[in-house]
Each structure stands twice: as structure tokens, then as C-alpha cells.
Amino acid sequence: MRFPLSMTAGMAGYIFRNKMRPRREWQQDSAAPGENNGTNPFQILHGQAGTSGRRTPHPMIRKRFPLVLMLEPLHACNLTCTGCGRIREYEPTIGQRVPLEECLAAVDECGAPMVSICGGEPLMYPQIGQLTAGILERNKHVYLCTNGMYIVRRLHEFRPNRRFFFNIHLDGMEKTHDLCVERDGVFREAIAGLKAAKAAGFQVCTNTTVYKETDMKEIEELFAYLEQFGVDGHQLSPAYGYSAVDDREIFMTRDDIHEKFKDIERLMKRYPLNQTPPYLEFLQGTRDLPCTAWGTPTYNIKGWKGPCYLITDAHYRTFEELMTKTPWESYGRGNDPRCEHCMAHCGYEPSAALGINAKPGDNLKMLTWALR
Ligand code: SF4
Ligand code: SF4
């Protein structure tokens, strides 16, 4: 994600502290030593084989700590988007909500400096204003991910804050977006919400999921259209093939993703993209990154979701259990077939932010990106 400079500096300080003093109990592997040696993709990224012939692990692979908490206070939504895994996977508990105090306890328990409130539609959560204020009081940065339809009616429950962003879901121009969310008029309502939030002094970003059918020229058209409203940043995410979504046609392979993002540099120069340059290079196919899903833990009605925002193999009662009981080394490309084509930001942005597989010149790129 792209942050204001103070936010970038705060995050850099947090990463530095955790690199220097990682919590020992979070760095253990659950698998026995030697397991996965033939297939672990991290080994490609690790140091060169020494005289013993064994590769040394990349130092950051075993420095696990959270960067962004994905907080899902509810899974209910007023829409039924084609590619949404949440409303399908959590259908049995869709009427339930995480109590406000429990949401704030999860924020404290995790300790990540940034919280992404998602769902479901968070603006359907009755205490969303109190929840956001409570997280901001804890000195965190907050992204509220919304389809935008309830912004106008609930805006009075929020106060502008330099650490708070509305993040509005827009998958294309009006016709395409309304098709993706399976309802006419959604684009217009989202834009009305965006305009109202900007007029009231809030910071607003957009989030676009890129599917196999997405025309990247239309995404450029969308960004050009949004420029007039002074949008503060854009996030582009390649769609992940949820097993809960029974439509394989809309999801992409890694090769498809590389093709879609091959001209991303041009967009990056012209518009404020939230993603870090190393992550965009990963999407382009010019850089490899390992999955570091522990960087973006998810909390919802069932507890701490492991291993990641996308795959559910377990729900843990405590954050400590998520960090210590998840067999992290068993996930990622080459270890789990479900990870094969995943290039989602929840697994790979932390790797970019942590400087894994860094190249000379990355620091300058990151500084230029932060200053833009
Ligand atoms: S708006 Fe978001 S939560 Fe609601 S159905 Fe669409 S993708 Fe799912
Ligand atoms: S590669 Fe993707 S699906 Fe697999 S664990 Fe990482 S984030 Fe989850």
C-alpha cells in the first residue's frame, strides 16, 4: 500500500524494530527440519549454497511479525459480487457480527501498525464509527474497505484523520463495475459516496480487482476519470481463485497476471498507485517474491484465520496460536497447489515491504514512491 510519509516512516521504524528483535516463538517452523526441502520455493530466494551444499534461509523468512491486520467485523453484504469468496465461504455465519470490544481486543492482540477493516460490507456494522475511532485512538492507520454504497448515509459517524482512508471497491467503469457486482446503479452510488467523502475532507483510495476479463485500458480510463475527484491512491489486486467461488473462468494463472501487468510502469508514473514498486515488479514477472502471509493476519467471527486471507485451513482462538501453530513453511508456491497461481497482495506485499529478495536501487525506488 502507499502511505503518507509519516506513515511510511512509522512503518519503517516498526519493521526495523521487529527485524532487530523478532519474537522468538513466532519464528519456529512447525514442520520437522528437512521437510519440504525438495519443493520449498523460498530456497530459490535464499542465499547461495555453502560448502556443505545446503542453502541458508533468507534472513527475513524467519522474522515473522504482522504488518497489516485484516479485520472482518461481519461478512454480511448488500451485494453479491461474482468473484467474492467471503459471502460464500462464511454463508453459515453471515448474520453474525464480531462485538466491538472483541474487534478492538484483536487489534491490541495483534499489534500491527495498520488495520484494514473489510468484510462483508463494514458500513453495515452498527458501530463502525466507534470501531474506526477506537483503532485510530490506538495510533494505528485504518483503511476502511467498502463498496461505497452506504458512505453518504453514514459519513457523519466519522471524523477526517490523516491516518484514516476510505478504500472504495471499483472494478471498472460504470457498465463493467455494475456487471461485476451484479447490480445496476452501484457505480453511481459509489461515486456519490466518494465525492461526499472528499468534500467532507476525508482521504479516499480505490481498490480494483483484476480478473481474466479485465481490460487494462479500461482501468486506465477509470483512473483518468477518478482524477477529477482528487482520489488519494489506487490499489490493483489480481483476483485469487477461491475454492468457494465456482467460476474458474474469471481467475488468472501467473502467466495471465504477468501479461495483465506488463505495462504497469506507465500507470505507476501517471497515477498514485498504492502498491510498492517491488510488488508491482513481481506482478509484472520481473522479480520473484516468496509468500509471507503472516504479515497480513485476518480476524473474523470464527477467530484468527490461517494461513491467510484467502485460504482457510483453520481458525485459531488467539493470535499467538495463529503465529505458532500455522505450518507457514507448508504454504507458498510449490508447497501447496492452492498457492500455485496466487500473487495476491496479502501474501506478497509484506515480502516487498520487508525487503526480501531486494535488489540494488530498491531503497531509492521506495523513497521516490513514498515522496510522490
Ligand atoms: S462488495 Fe465486497 S464483500 Fe460485498 S459481495 Fe462484493 S466483494 Fe463481497
Ligand atoms: S501464496 Fe497466497 S494463497 Fe498461498 S498462503 Fe500465500 S497468500 Fe495464501
Tab-separated table of C-alpha atoms and ligand atoms in Angstrom:
chain	number	residue	atom	x	y	z
A	1	MET	CA	0.000	0.000	0.000
A	2	ARG	CA	1.009	3.604	-0.475
A	3	PHE	CA	1.235	5.705	2.658
A	4	PRO	CA	1.804	9.352	3.588
A	5	LEU	CA	5.436	9.982	4.502
A	6	SER	CA	4.788	9.949	8.276
A	7	MET	CA	3.064	6.611	7.830
A	8	THR	CA	5.942	5.223	5.755
A	9	ALA	CA	8.429	6.397	8.370
A	10	GLY	CA	6.348	4.850	11.164
A	11	MET	CA	6.075	1.556	9.302
A	12	ALA	CA	9.821	1.569	8.524
A	13	GLY	CA	10.558	2.075	12.246
A	14	TYR	CA	8.184	-0.755	13.191
A	15	ILE	CA	9.814	-3.120	10.641
A	16	PHE	CA	13.299	-2.153	11.825
A	17	ARG	CA	12.424	-2.829	15.486
A	18	ASN	CA	10.933	-6.222	14.618
A	19	LYS	CA	13.850	-7.155	12.380
A	20	MET	CA	16.255	-6.354	15.207
A	21	ARG	CA	14.230	-8.023	17.961
A	22	PRO	CA	11.870	-10.618	16.426
A	23	ARG	CA	9.670	-12.583	18.868
A	24	ARG	CA	11.482	-15.890	19.135
A	25	GLU	CA	8.356	-18.050	19.496
A	26	TRP	CA	6.886	-16.724	16.211
A	27	GLN	CA	9.932	-17.747	14.171
A	28	GLN	CA	9.735	-21.537	14.653
A	29	ASP	CA	8.729	-23.872	11.824
A	30	SER	CA	6.032	-26.453	12.548
A	31	ALA	CA	7.410	-28.967	10.038
A	32	ALA	CA	10.326	-31.173	11.020
A	33	PRO	CA	13.711	-29.932	9.767
A	34	GLY	CA	14.325	-31.221	6.259
A	35	GLU	CA	10.656	-31.399	5.295
A	36	ASN	CA	9.750	-29.709	2.029
A	37	ASN	CA	13.424	-29.421	1.050
A	38	GLY	CA	12.693	-30.530	-2.460
A	39	THR	CA	9.883	-28.159	-3.115
A	40	ASN	CA	10.125	-25.151	-0.847
A	41	PRO	CA	10.148	-22.183	-3.237
A	42	PHE	CA	11.763	-19.993	-0.596
A	43	GLN	CA	15.000	-21.873	-1.214
A	44	ILE	CA	15.218	-20.304	-4.663
A	45	LEU	CA	15.250	-16.969	-2.938
A	46	HIS	CA	17.614	-17.935	-0.174
A	47	GLY	CA	21.330	-17.426	-0.057
A	48	GLN	CA	23.745	-19.441	-2.163
A	49	ALA	CA	24.603	-22.999	-1.178
A	50	GLY	CA	27.630	-23.030	1.122
A	51	THR	CA	30.468	-25.541	1.211
A	52	SER	CA	28.119	-28.035	2.844
A	53	GLY	CA	25.874	-27.783	-0.235
A	54	ARG	CA	22.968	-26.548	1.907
A	55	ARG	CA	21.278	-23.261	1.211
A	56	THR	CA	20.958	-20.773	4.017
A	57	PRO	CA	17.474	-19.401	4.586
A	58	HIS	CA	16.783	-15.788	3.685
A	59	PRO	CA	17.163	-13.929	6.990
A	60	MET	CA	13.683	-12.372	6.758
A	61	ILE	CA	11.847	-15.653	6.153
A	62	ARG	CA	12.122	-16.436	9.839
A	63	LYS	CA	11.418	-12.973	11.145
A	64	ARG	CA	7.671	-13.234	11.271
A	65	PHE	CA	5.536	-10.399	12.551
A	66	PRO	CA	2.279	-8.744	11.441
A	67	LEU	CA	2.193	-5.598	9.302
A	68	VAL	CA	-1.498	-5.214	8.394
A	69	LEU	CA	-4.441	-6.685	10.318
A	70	MET	CA	-7.349	-7.648	8.075
A	71	LEU	CA	-10.290	-7.152	10.434
A	72	GLU	CA	-13.659	-8.528	9.296
A	73	PRO	CA	-16.278	-7.389	11.831
A	74	LEU	CA	-19.001	-9.069	9.756
A	75	HIS	CA	-19.476	-10.934	6.474
A	76	ALA	CA	-22.929	-9.633	5.583
A	77	CYS	CA	-23.082	-7.518	2.460
A	78	ASN	CA	-25.731	-5.709	0.442
A	79	LEU	CA	-24.159	-7.040	-2.786
A	80	THR	CA	-23.350	-10.459	-4.247
A	81	CYS	CA	-20.287	-9.830	-6.444
A	82	THR	CA	-19.320	-12.569	-8.877
A	83	GLY	CA	-15.779	-13.063	-7.558
A	84	CYS	CA	-16.451	-12.696	-3.811
A	85	GLY	CA	-15.284	-15.652	-1.732
A	86	ARG	CA	-16.315	-14.173	1.622
A	87	ILE	CA	-20.095	-14.134	1.291
A	88	ARG	CA	-19.926	-17.732	0.031
A	89	GLU	CA	-17.394	-19.228	2.437
A	90	TYR	CA	-18.985	-17.655	5.528
A	91	GLU	CA	-22.578	-18.117	4.422
A	92	PRO	CA	-23.470	-20.159	7.580
A	93	THR	CA	-22.381	-17.299	9.898
A	94	ILE	CA	-23.291	-14.384	7.630
A	95	GLY	CA	-25.806	-12.977	10.115
A	96	GLN	CA	-23.263	-12.792	12.948
A	97	ARG	CA	-21.001	-9.900	13.936
A	98	VAL	CA	-17.811	-9.636	15.984
A	99	PRO	CA	-18.668	-7.481	19.032
A	100	LEU	CA	-16.966	-4.070	19.128
A	101	GLU	CA	-14.870	-4.886	22.222
A	102	GLU	CA	-13.683	-8.119	20.597
A	103	CYS	CA	-12.636	-6.253	17.421
A	104	LEU	CA	-10.585	-3.798	19.491
A	105	ALA	CA	-9.103	-6.639	21.540
A	106	ALA	CA	-7.982	-8.284	18.274
A	107	VAL	CA	-6.304	-5.008	17.224
A	108	ASP	CA	-4.432	-4.924	20.554
A	109	GLU	CA	-3.585	-8.615	20.498
A	110	CYS	CA	-2.103	-8.454	17.009
A	111	GLY	CA	-0.260	-5.154	17.363
A	112	ALA	CA	0.052	-4.472	13.603
A	113	PRO	CA	0.504	-0.752	12.866
A	114	MET	CA	-2.143	-0.800	10.117
A	115	VAL	CA	-5.694	-2.161	10.151
A	116	SER	CA	-7.763	-2.851	7.064
A	117	ILE	CA	-11.438	-3.059	8.063
A	118	CYS	CA	-13.074	-5.300	5.495
A	119	GLY	CA	-15.806	-7.931	5.366
A	120	GLY	CA	-18.571	-8.203	4.147
A	121	GLU	CA	-19.543	-4.570	3.941
A	122	PRO	CA	-18.119	-2.822	7.028
A	123	LEU	CA	-20.541	0.089	6.654
A	124	MET	CA	-23.310	-2.373	7.603
A	125	TYR	CA	-21.617	-2.854	11.000
A	126	PRO	CA	-23.691	-0.864	13.512
A	127	GLN	CA	-20.700	0.519	15.496
A	128	ILE	CA	-18.423	1.167	12.536
A	129	GLY	CA	-17.804	4.795	13.587
A	130	GLN	CA	-16.834	3.726	17.127
A	131	LEU	CA	-14.701	0.887	15.821
A	132	THR	CA	-12.765	3.184	13.472
A	133	ALA	CA	-12.321	5.824	16.188
A	134	GLY	CA	-11.160	3.165	18.661
A	135	ILE	CA	-8.490	1.905	16.262
A	136	LEU	CA	-7.327	5.442	15.438
A	137	GLU	CA	-7.069	6.182	19.180
A	138	ARG	CA	-4.605	3.309	19.324
A	139	ASN	CA	-2.399	5.246	16.914
A	140	LYS	CA	-2.969	2.814	14.033
A	141	HIS	CA	-3.600	3.588	10.369
A	142	VAL	CA	-7.005	2.499	9.117
A	143	TYR	CA	-8.230	1.548	5.646
A	144	LEU	CA	-11.994	1.029	5.559
A	145	CYS	CA	-12.726	-1.194	2.520
A	146	THR	CA	-16.231	-0.581	1.239
A	147	ASN	CA	-18.392	-0.900	-1.848
A	148	GLY	CA	-19.211	2.763	-1.205
A	149	MET	CA	-22.987	2.491	-1.233
A	150	TYR	CA	-23.533	3.497	2.399
A	151	ILE	CA	-20.876	6.212	2.648
A	152	VAL	CA	-23.327	9.088	2.162
A	153	ARG	CA	-25.707	7.923	4.879
A	154	ARG	CA	-23.016	7.020	7.447
A	155	LEU	CA	-20.378	9.673	6.825
A	156	HIS	CA	-21.455	11.687	9.887
A	157	GLU	CA	-20.180	8.851	12.107
A	158	PHE	CA	-16.554	9.503	11.062
A	159	ARG	CA	-14.082	12.364	11.507
A	160	PRO	CA	-11.326	13.102	8.962
A	161	ASN	CA	-7.969	11.932	10.213
A	162	ARG	CA	-4.606	11.798	8.413
A	163	ARG	CA	-4.364	8.101	9.396
A	164	PHE	CA	-7.784	7.166	8.022
A	165	PHE	CA	-8.785	6.253	4.437
A	166	PHE	CA	-11.973	5.084	2.806
A	167	ASN	CA	-10.971	2.403	0.274
A	168	ILE	CA	-13.731	2.096	-2.327
A	169	HIS	CA	-14.115	-1.015	-4.454
A	170	LEU	CA	-14.388	-0.166	-8.194
A	171	ASP	CA	-13.732	-2.895	-10.759
A	172	GLY	CA	-14.055	-0.728	-13.883
A	173	MET	CA	-16.168	1.971	-15.457
A	174	GLU	CA	-19.922	2.035	-14.808
A	175	LYS	CA	-21.059	-0.782	-17.087
A	176	THR	CA	-18.256	-3.170	-16.131
A	177	HIS	CA	-18.432	-2.433	-12.418
A	178	ASP	CA	-22.195	-2.901	-12.240
A	179	LEU	CA	-21.782	-6.187	-14.094
A	180	CYS	CA	-19.084	-7.408	-11.640
A	181	VAL	CA	-21.210	-6.536	-8.605
A	182	GLU	CA	-24.339	-7.869	-10.293
A	183	ARG	CA	-26.472	-4.779	-9.750
A	184	ASP	CA	-27.188	-1.633	-11.773
A	185	GLY	CA	-26.575	1.731	-10.139
A	186	VAL	CA	-23.789	0.608	-7.773
A	187	PHE	CA	-21.063	2.546	-9.618
A	188	ARG	CA	-23.069	5.774	-9.394
A	189	GLU	CA	-23.729	5.334	-5.677
A	190	ALA	CA	-20.076	4.536	-5.018
A	191	ILE	CA	-19.007	7.690	-6.888
A	192	ALA	CA	-21.573	9.725	-4.928
A	193	GLY	CA	-20.037	8.315	-1.720
A	194	LEU	CA	-16.524	9.081	-2.951
A	195	LYS	CA	-17.457	12.687	-3.766
A	196	ALA	CA	-19.214	13.181	-0.415
A	197	ALA	CA	-16.213	11.808	1.497
A	198	LYS	CA	-13.753	14.008	-0.393
A	199	ALA	CA	-15.976	17.071	0.065
A	200	ALA	CA	-16.046	16.396	3.820
A	201	GLY	CA	-12.224	16.304	3.956
A	202	PHE	CA	-11.632	12.542	4.058
A	203	GLN	CA	-8.869	10.693	2.236
A	204	VAL	CA	-10.192	8.232	-0.322
A	205	CYS	CA	-8.474	5.398	-2.215
A	206	THR	CA	-9.903	2.913	-4.669
A	207	ASN	CA	-9.408	-0.830	-4.881
A	208	THR	CA	-9.756	-2.666	-8.189
A	209	THR	CA	-9.700	-6.423	-8.640
A	210	VAL	CA	-8.167	-7.514	-11.938
A	211	TYR	CA	-9.865	-10.568	-13.466
A	212	LYS	CA	-9.067	-12.548	-16.605
A	213	GLU	CA	-11.635	-10.474	-18.498
A	214	THR	CA	-10.382	-7.120	-17.216
A	215	ASP	CA	-9.308	-4.711	-19.943
A	216	MET	CA	-6.328	-2.794	-18.554
A	217	LYS	CA	-7.130	0.106	-20.913
A	218	GLU	CA	-10.426	0.465	-19.071
A	219	ILE	CA	-8.565	0.574	-15.750
A	220	GLU	CA	-6.529	3.458	-17.132
A	221	GLU	CA	-9.774	5.113	-18.216
A	222	LEU	CA	-11.132	4.612	-14.690
A	223	PHE	CA	-8.065	6.219	-13.084
A	224	ALA	CA	-8.281	9.154	-15.518
A	225	TYR	CA	-11.974	9.583	-14.659
A	226	LEU	CA	-11.261	9.484	-10.914
A	227	GLU	CA	-8.543	12.145	-11.169
A	228	GLN	CA	-11.145	14.935	-11.144
A	229	PHE	CA	-12.241	13.925	-7.611
A	230	GLY	CA	-8.724	14.097	-6.156
A	231	VAL	CA	-8.563	10.411	-5.249
A	232	ASP	CA	-5.583	9.793	-2.973
A	233	GLY	CA	-4.445	6.421	-4.284
A	234	HIS	CA	-5.347	3.293	-6.219
A	235	GLN	CA	-4.858	-0.349	-5.381
A	236	LEU	CA	-4.867	-3.043	-8.063
A	237	SER	CA	-5.219	-6.667	-6.949
A	238	PRO	CA	-5.042	-9.755	-9.167
A	239	ALA	CA	-8.082	-11.931	-8.437
A	240	TYR	CA	-7.467	-15.100	-6.467
A	241	GLY	CA	-9.324	-18.325	-7.406
A	242	TYR	CA	-11.257	-19.002	-4.199
A	243	SER	CA	-12.408	-22.583	-3.927
A	244	ALA	CA	-15.695	-21.140	-2.609
A	245	VAL	CA	-16.278	-19.396	-5.958
A	246	ASP	CA	-17.339	-21.900	-8.551
A	247	ASP	CA	-16.231	-19.958	-11.631
A	248	ARG	CA	-12.703	-20.855	-12.696
A	249	GLU	CA	-13.039	-18.826	-15.899
A	250	ILE	CA	-12.642	-15.458	-14.188
A	251	PHE	CA	-9.376	-16.201	-12.360
A	252	MET	CA	-5.860	-15.945	-13.781
A	253	THR	CA	-2.720	-18.041	-13.902
A	254	ARG	CA	0.625	-16.441	-13.066
A	255	ASP	CA	1.303	-16.024	-16.793
A	256	ASP	CA	-2.053	-14.274	-17.239
A	257	ILE	CA	-1.182	-11.914	-14.375
A	258	HIS	CA	2.250	-11.091	-15.866
A	259	GLU	CA	0.555	-10.273	-19.167
A	260	LYS	CA	-2.061	-8.037	-17.490
A	261	PHE	CA	0.551	-6.103	-15.529
A	262	LYS	CA	3.250	-5.860	-18.201
A	263	ASP	CA	2.612	-2.111	-18.763
A	264	ILE	CA	2.052	-1.233	-15.126
A	265	GLU	CA	5.041	1.143	-15.053
A	266	ARG	CA	3.229	3.552	-17.338
A	267	LEU	CA	0.241	3.605	-14.968
A	268	MET	CA	2.554	3.927	-11.980
A	269	LYS	CA	4.190	7.055	-13.462
A	270	ARG	CA	0.854	8.691	-14.241
A	271	TYR	CA	-1.302	7.762	-11.203
A	272	PRO	CA	-0.748	7.293	-7.455
A	273	LEU	CA	-0.644	3.506	-7.126
A	274	ASN	CA	-0.676	2.252	-3.547
A	275	GLN	CA	1.427	-0.819	-4.132
A	276	THR	CA	5.171	-0.824	-3.600
A	277	PRO	CA	7.391	-0.902	-6.730
A	278	PRO	CA	8.906	-4.343	-5.826
A	279	TYR	CA	5.396	-5.851	-5.580
A	280	LEU	CA	4.402	-4.368	-8.946
A	281	GLU	CA	7.578	-5.845	-10.470
A	282	PHE	CA	6.523	-9.181	-9.003
A	283	LEU	CA	3.148	-8.859	-10.758
A	284	GLN	CA	4.967	-7.969	-13.979
A	285	GLY	CA	7.094	-11.080	-13.668
A	286	THR	CA	10.424	-9.264	-13.412
A	287	ARG	CA	11.036	-10.136	-9.739
A	288	ASP	CA	10.345	-13.189	-7.608
A	289	LEU	CA	8.960	-12.938	-4.082
A	290	PRO	CA	8.010	-15.579	-1.511
A	291	CYS	CA	4.676	-15.604	0.301
A	292	THR	CA	4.815	-14.036	3.759
A	293	ALA	CA	1.169	-14.455	4.707
A	294	TRP	CA	1.917	-13.905	8.409
A	295	GLY	CA	2.377	-10.215	7.511
A	296	THR	CA	-1.382	-9.777	6.945
A	297	PRO	CA	-3.301	-11.847	9.521
A	298	THR	CA	-7.118	-11.997	9.337
A	299	TYR	CA	-9.556	-11.876	12.264
A	300	ASN	CA	-13.272	-12.576	11.891
A	301	ILE	CA	-16.310	-14.130	13.569
A	302	LYS	CA	-14.572	-17.529	13.715
A	303	GLY	CA	-11.284	-16.247	15.125
A	304	TRP	CA	-7.791	-15.921	13.610
A	305	LYS	CA	-7.964	-17.337	10.091
A	306	GLY	CA	-4.996	-19.430	8.970
A	307	PRO	CA	-2.924	-19.480	6.946
A	308	CYS	CA	-4.064	-16.358	5.107
A	309	TYR	CA	-6.770	-14.010	3.954
A	310	LEU	CA	-7.508	-16.355	1.034
A	311	ILE	CA	-7.124	-19.952	2.213
A	312	THR	CA	-8.868	-21.252	5.334
A	313	ASP	CA	-7.343	-24.364	6.893
A	314	ALA	CA	-8.033	-23.396	10.496
A	315	HIS	CA	-9.411	-20.709	12.773
A	316	TYR	CA	-7.408	-20.112	15.942
A	317	ARG	CA	-8.651	-18.704	19.216
A	318	THR	CA	-5.640	-16.453	19.796
A	319	PHE	CA	-3.178	-14.568	17.603
A	320	GLU	CA	-0.365	-16.383	19.381
A	321	GLU	CA	-1.833	-19.704	18.223
A	322	LEU	CA	-2.107	-18.471	14.632
A	323	MET	CA	1.560	-17.475	14.662
A	324	THR	CA	2.891	-20.557	16.430
A	325	LYS	CA	0.618	-23.342	15.148
A	326	THR	CA	0.347	-22.474	11.456
A	327	PRO	CA	2.827	-24.542	9.418
A	328	TRP	CA	3.906	-21.458	7.438
A	329	GLU	CA	6.644	-23.369	5.613
A	330	SER	CA	3.990	-25.645	4.064
A	331	TYR	CA	2.405	-22.807	2.088
A	332	GLY	CA	3.503	-20.805	-0.912
A	333	ARG	CA	4.156	-21.759	-4.483
A	334	GLY	CA	5.492	-25.304	-4.823
A	335	ASN	CA	4.324	-26.349	-1.363
A	336	ASP	CA	0.571	-26.165	-1.747
A	337	PRO	CA	-1.290	-26.434	-5.077
A	338	ARG	CA	-3.776	-23.797	-3.908
A	339	CYS	CA	-0.926	-21.285	-3.811
A	340	GLU	CA	0.311	-22.034	-7.331
A	341	HIS	CA	-1.175	-19.001	-9.075
A	342	CYS	CA	-1.615	-16.707	-6.104
A	343	MET	CA	0.090	-13.314	-6.423
A	344	ALA	CA	-2.280	-11.515	-4.068
A	345	HIS	CA	-1.051	-8.509	-2.123
A	346	CYS	CA	-1.948	-10.144	1.221
A	347	GLY	CA	0.752	-12.766	0.624
A	348	TYR	CA	3.363	-10.757	-1.237
A	349	GLU	CA	3.202	-7.060	-0.289
A	350	PRO	CA	4.704	-7.859	3.133
A	351	SER	CA	7.624	-9.588	1.359
A	352	ALA	CA	8.232	-6.430	-0.677
A	353	ALA	CA	7.924	-4.194	2.397
A	354	LEU	CA	10.308	-6.434	4.350
A	355	GLY	CA	12.919	-6.187	1.613
A	356	ILE	CA	13.018	-9.925	0.855
A	357	ASN	CA	14.854	-10.598	-2.389
A	358	ALA	CA	15.797	-6.926	-2.540
A	359	LYS	CA	17.785	-5.520	-5.454
A	360	PRO	CA	20.265	-2.641	-5.589
A	361	GLY	CA	18.315	0.580	-6.048
A	362	ASP	CA	15.224	-0.615	-4.179
A	363	ASN	CA	15.677	1.935	-1.388
A	364	LEU	CA	15.715	4.781	-3.892
A	365	LYS	CA	12.640	3.374	-5.662
A	366	MET	CA	10.778	3.077	-2.369
A	367	LEU	CA	11.748	6.612	-1.327
A	368	THR	CA	10.647	8.072	-4.675
A	369	TRP	CA	7.374	6.170	-4.423
A	370	ALA	CA	6.739	7.400	-0.870
A	371	LEU	CA	7.563	11.000	-1.747
A	372	ARG	CA	5.369	11.165	-4.855
B	1	SF4	S1	-18.980	-5.715	-2.008
B	1	SF4	FE1	-17.206	-6.825	-1.232
B	1	SF4	S2	-17.989	-8.138	0.425
B	1	SF4	FE2	-19.758	-7.432	-0.769
B	1	SF4	S3	-20.133	-9.093	-2.200
B	1	SF4	FE3	-18.839	-7.590	-3.219
B	1	SF4	S4	-16.707	-8.280	-2.870
B	1	SF4	FE4	-18.058	-9.372	-1.414
B	2	SF4	S1	0.525	-18.000	-1.637
B	2	SF4	FE1	-1.453	-16.885	-1.491
B	2	SF4	S2	-2.956	-18.468	-1.047
B	2	SF4	FE2	-0.941	-19.343	-0.552
B	2	SF4	S3	-0.608	-18.915	1.633
B	2	SF4	FE3	0.290	-17.225	0.471
B	2	SF4	S4	-1.313	-15.652	0.371
B	2	SF4	FE4	-2.297	-17.599	0.925
